[in-house]
Amino acid sequence: MRILGLETSCDETAAAVLDENRTVLSNIVLSQDEIHAPYGGIVPELASRQHISSISYVVSESLRRAHLQVKAIDAYAVTQGPGLIGSLLVGLSFAKALAYYFQKPLIPVDHLQAHIESAFLEHSNICFPVMALVVSGGHTSLFFMKKELDYQLIGRTRDDAAGEALDKIAKVLDLGYPGGPVIDKLAAKGNEEFFSFGLPRMTDKSLDFSFSGLKTAALKKIKELKISKRHPQFSDFIASFQKAIIRALLSNLKRAIAKFNLSSLILCGGVARNRRLCQAFKELAADHHIPAFIPSSGYCTDNAAMVAALGLRKLLTGKSQAPFLALNAYPRFL
Ligand code: KG4
Ligand code: ZN
């Protein structure tokens, strides 16, 4: 049994092959960072065009590294949404064509659920019920999972995603794109207590997130205090802003822990690469005596191994749709 996964929801063209034991036979990710860097953020039209020119090569390379011919693939999995609609359509159309031509099943996969699956890919000891915090450039969401493949969305961002806020402040400070990894490095040199930022709170006591207020507060400070790379407190500012984002993320997680009876915590998505966030997440989990799981760096950011893994899980539990040609991509949460 061999499953080929495809991921094109944002700015990474990715393909991966897994076997029935969930062993990753190949995992190819072609980043478009260089294409979008001059704009300080993703340009959707450029992203979909780049997916079109890369996808064939990326799929061939994933097969070559798995030492397989395309005929040897038994099933396909593809990200159906959420994401950039043009980008999603490239992967979905390509996967449909392959599955139709070779008469194999095609399993559509949700991008956020695939991020959660990336933790299960490397850890076989994750027990349910699970609380998963998905933090990426496009999404910030909390999912409660009572059992396998049962995703209950209990909190999501009402405006910016956490990674988006980091990327935007990095852009204003001329730190390049994507800003998250640069902020991670610079923050390590700064005093995170130097500047204070408020804690965003929902008036309706929901577990939703909001990062636009923090972003606006940071922009105001940058203007008023003339913060730039040459400012003596530059790394203190970066560290304090990063701390504010982490505090906002973990304060909701803490409230979720109090509400639910949990056996495991998962932190995943691109921002889960952040070292300070990982440390604070592990401390929070230890304080509550709940085992904590974070995918390794390469599985935090967008990849197709997580898509293939979730596709395989759905296929093996019979939770996959048979007719796939009518499938459409969805840009937002269903
Ligand atoms: O999951 P991902 O690859 O794409 C989306 O689904 O959005 O996440 C990309 C996000 C970007 O905002 C990037 O700045 C952020 O992950 N990121 C980080 C780090 N590495 C990537 N943010 C903070 N610290 C990092 N080390
Ligand atoms: Zn993602």
XYZ file of C-alpha atoms and ligand atoms in Angstrom, residues 9-12 111-112 115 135-139 162-164 166-167 177-184 242 269-275 300-302, ligand 1:
62
model
C -2.771 25.385 0.065
C -0.425 28.327 0.424
C 3.103 28.986 -0.827
C 4.707 25.548 -0.592
C -5.250 21.491 5.974
C -5.643 22.203 9.702
C -1.267 19.910 10.679
C -0.637 28.076 14.881
C 0.437 29.042 11.385
C 0.735 31.958 8.996
C -2.897 31.692 7.951
C -4.589 30.069 10.954
C -0.446 34.586 15.044
C 2.110 33.948 12.271
C 0.561 36.686 10.159
C 4.661 38.160 13.432
C 5.216 38.405 9.663
C 9.824 37.357 4.720
C 8.826 35.105 6.415
C 9.380 37.114 9.581
C 8.627 34.408 12.169
C 12.034 32.660 12.035
C 13.906 36.020 12.171
C 11.841 37.156 15.162
C 12.575 33.822 16.873
C 6.926 37.706 20.645
C 1.704 24.591 12.466
C 4.593 26.744 11.261
C 4.732 28.951 14.370
C 5.187 25.795 16.503
C 8.810 26.013 15.350
C 9.242 29.010 17.636
C 11.621 27.991 20.415
C 5.542 21.947 11.599
C 5.560 23.991 8.407
C 3.461 22.983 5.400
O 2.159 26.246 8.675
P 2.864 27.214 7.776
O 4.055 26.723 7.018
O 1.889 27.828 6.715
C 0.544 28.101 6.925
O -0.282 27.152 6.937
O 0.256 29.313 7.120
O 3.268 28.473 8.707
C 3.997 29.562 8.229
C 4.157 30.561 9.377
C 4.721 31.910 8.935
O 3.929 32.944 9.498
C 6.121 31.919 9.550
O 6.584 33.231 9.875
C 5.898 31.108 10.801
O 5.059 30.041 10.365
N 7.140 30.569 11.376
C 7.614 30.931 12.600
C 8.835 30.244 12.772
N 9.062 29.480 11.654
C 8.003 29.680 10.809
N 7.102 31.773 13.516
C 7.811 31.941 14.654
N 8.992 31.335 14.896
C 9.539 30.482 13.996
N 10.714 29.873 14.248
